Tab-separated table of C-alpha atoms in Angstrom:
chain	number	residue	atom	x	y	z
A	783	MET	CA	-20.510	-71.024	-164.141
A	784	ASN	CA	-19.060	-68.305	-162.611
A	785	SER	CA	-17.444	-65.157	-164.241
A	786	VAL	CA	-14.029	-63.760	-163.365
A	787	LYS	CA	-13.143	-60.079	-163.921
A	788	ALA	CA	-9.663	-58.189	-163.257
A	789	SER	CA	-8.494	-54.988	-162.587
A	790	PRO	CA	-5.523	-53.200	-162.114
A	791	SER	CA	-5.241	-51.129	-158.796
A	792	VAL	CA	-2.428	-49.168	-156.924
A	793	ASP	CA	-1.769	-52.347	-154.953
A	794	GLY	CA	-2.137	-54.995	-157.100
A	795	THR	CA	-4.703	-56.448	-158.953
A	796	LEU	CA	-8.608	-56.846	-158.208
A	797	ARG	CA	-10.377	-59.711	-159.265
A	798	ALA	CA	-14.035	-60.244	-159.061
A	799	ALA	CA	-15.707	-63.574	-159.019
A	800	ALA	CA	-19.400	-63.904	-159.331
A	801	VAL	CA	-21.432	-67.053	-157.890
A	802	ALA	CA	-23.722	-69.134	-160.066
A	803	ALA	CA	-26.282	-71.108	-158.905
A	804	GLU	CA	-24.765	-74.155	-159.534
A	805	GLN	CA	-22.014	-73.145	-156.970
A	806	ALA	CA	-24.292	-72.187	-154.086
A	807	GLY	CA	-23.358	-74.014	-150.857
A	808	GLU	CA	-19.829	-74.365	-151.820
A	809	ARG	CA	-16.929	-73.526	-149.560
A	810	LEU	CA	-15.506	-70.076	-150.171
A	811	ASP	CA	-11.852	-71.235	-150.639
A	812	ARG	CA	-12.944	-73.955	-153.283
A	813	PHE	CA	-15.202	-71.659	-154.966
A	814	LEU	CA	-11.997	-68.947	-155.459
A	815	ALA	CA	-9.547	-71.981	-156.420
A	816	ALA	CA	-11.994	-73.022	-159.028
A	817	ALA	CA	-12.562	-69.278	-160.072
A	818	LEU	CA	-9.162	-68.229	-160.101
A	819	PRO	CA	-7.197	-71.600	-161.045
A	820	GLU	CA	-3.819	-69.403	-161.887
A	821	LEU	CA	-3.865	-68.877	-157.855
A	822	SER	CA	-2.816	-71.903	-155.904
A	823	ARG	CA	-4.738	-73.030	-152.825
A	824	SER	CA	-2.243	-72.004	-150.356
A	825	ARG	CA	-1.977	-68.378	-151.951
A	826	LEU	CA	-5.604	-67.963	-151.599
A	827	GLN	CA	-5.807	-69.102	-147.949
A	828	ALA	CA	-2.976	-66.375	-147.139
A	829	LEU	CA	-4.933	-63.613	-149.131
A	830	LEU	CA	-8.117	-64.781	-147.012
A	831	ALA	CA	-5.881	-64.573	-143.619
A	832	SER	CA	-4.716	-61.204	-144.761
A	833	GLY	CA	-7.890	-59.900	-145.453
A	834	ALA	CA	-7.613	-59.839	-149.024
A	835	VAL	CA	-10.995	-61.143	-149.898
A	836	THR	CA	-14.129	-58.969	-149.723
A	837	ARG	CA	-17.834	-59.558	-150.452
A	838	ALA	CA	-19.818	-56.276	-150.437
A	839	GLY	CA	-17.146	-54.281	-149.088
A	840	GLN	CA	-16.816	-56.404	-145.815
A	841	THR	CA	-13.825	-58.444	-145.393
A	842	ILE	CA	-13.698	-62.365	-145.107
A	843	GLY	CA	-11.080	-64.371	-143.970
A	844	ASP	CA	-12.519	-67.873	-143.169
A	845	GLY	CA	-12.418	-70.132	-146.368
A	846	ASN	CA	-15.259	-72.597	-144.548
A	847	THR	CA	-17.364	-69.692	-145.185
A	848	ARG	CA	-20.372	-71.143	-147.711
A	849	VAL	CA	-20.837	-68.845	-151.050
A	850	LYS	CA	-24.638	-68.095	-152.090
A	851	PRO	CA	-25.660	-67.253	-155.347
A	852	GLY	CA	-25.158	-63.833	-156.849
A	853	GLU	CA	-22.522	-63.202	-154.446
A	854	ILE	CA	-19.454	-61.343	-155.800
A	855	TYR	CA	-16.073	-61.333	-153.969
A	856	ASP	CA	-13.475	-59.533	-154.782
A	857	VAL	CA	-9.744	-60.740	-154.230
A	858	ARG	CA	-6.862	-58.062	-154.079
A	859	VAL	CA	-3.945	-59.515	-155.174
A	860	PRO	CA	-0.881	-58.068	-154.947
A	861	GLU	CA	1.888	-57.150	-157.117
A	862	PRO	CA	4.855	-59.945	-156.688
A	863	ALA	CA	7.763	-58.522	-154.944
A	864	PRO	CA	11.036	-58.117	-157.075
A	865	ALA	CA	13.449	-61.003	-156.448
A	866	LEU	CA	16.512	-59.890	-155.069
A	867	PRO	CA	19.087	-62.816	-156.105
A	868	GLN	CA	22.521	-63.271	-153.912
A	869	ALA	CA	25.576	-64.426	-155.320
A	870	GLN	CA	27.003	-67.185	-153.204
A	871	ASP	CA	30.482	-68.042	-152.502
A	872	ILE	CA	30.477	-71.734	-153.403
A	873	PRO	CA	33.466	-74.171	-154.058
A	874	LEU	CA	34.035	-75.242	-157.661
A	875	THR	CA	36.580	-78.056	-158.761
A	876	VAL	CA	37.836	-77.175	-162.020
A	877	VAL	CA	37.614	-80.843	-163.944
A	878	HIS	CA	39.548	-79.019	-167.392
A	879	GLU	CA	41.321	-75.931	-167.826
A	880	ASP	CA	43.846	-74.863	-171.182
A	881	ALA	CA	44.536	-72.084	-172.824
A	882	ASP	CA	41.283	-71.825	-174.887
A	883	LEU	CA	38.836	-71.464	-172.287
């Protein structure tokens, strides 16, 4: 079983996941998906590609990397960008209208 610790940082949340003996040899992307189930696999792949995953201070960008017992992987998960919904001018058909509406 792996252990995951999360701590806030200036540019997002830093999550640390430690590799347990029974997880030795797993692919990094599979290990992270199991350790951080709140993140989708595609999100984890994007984080790997962007350099947000490190091991001992070294950036790891390849999900095919095999993990070893005792290794600790840090994943920096940035804060989500605020949604900026835009109104759309769409045609509406009024079905019923009276003085009470």
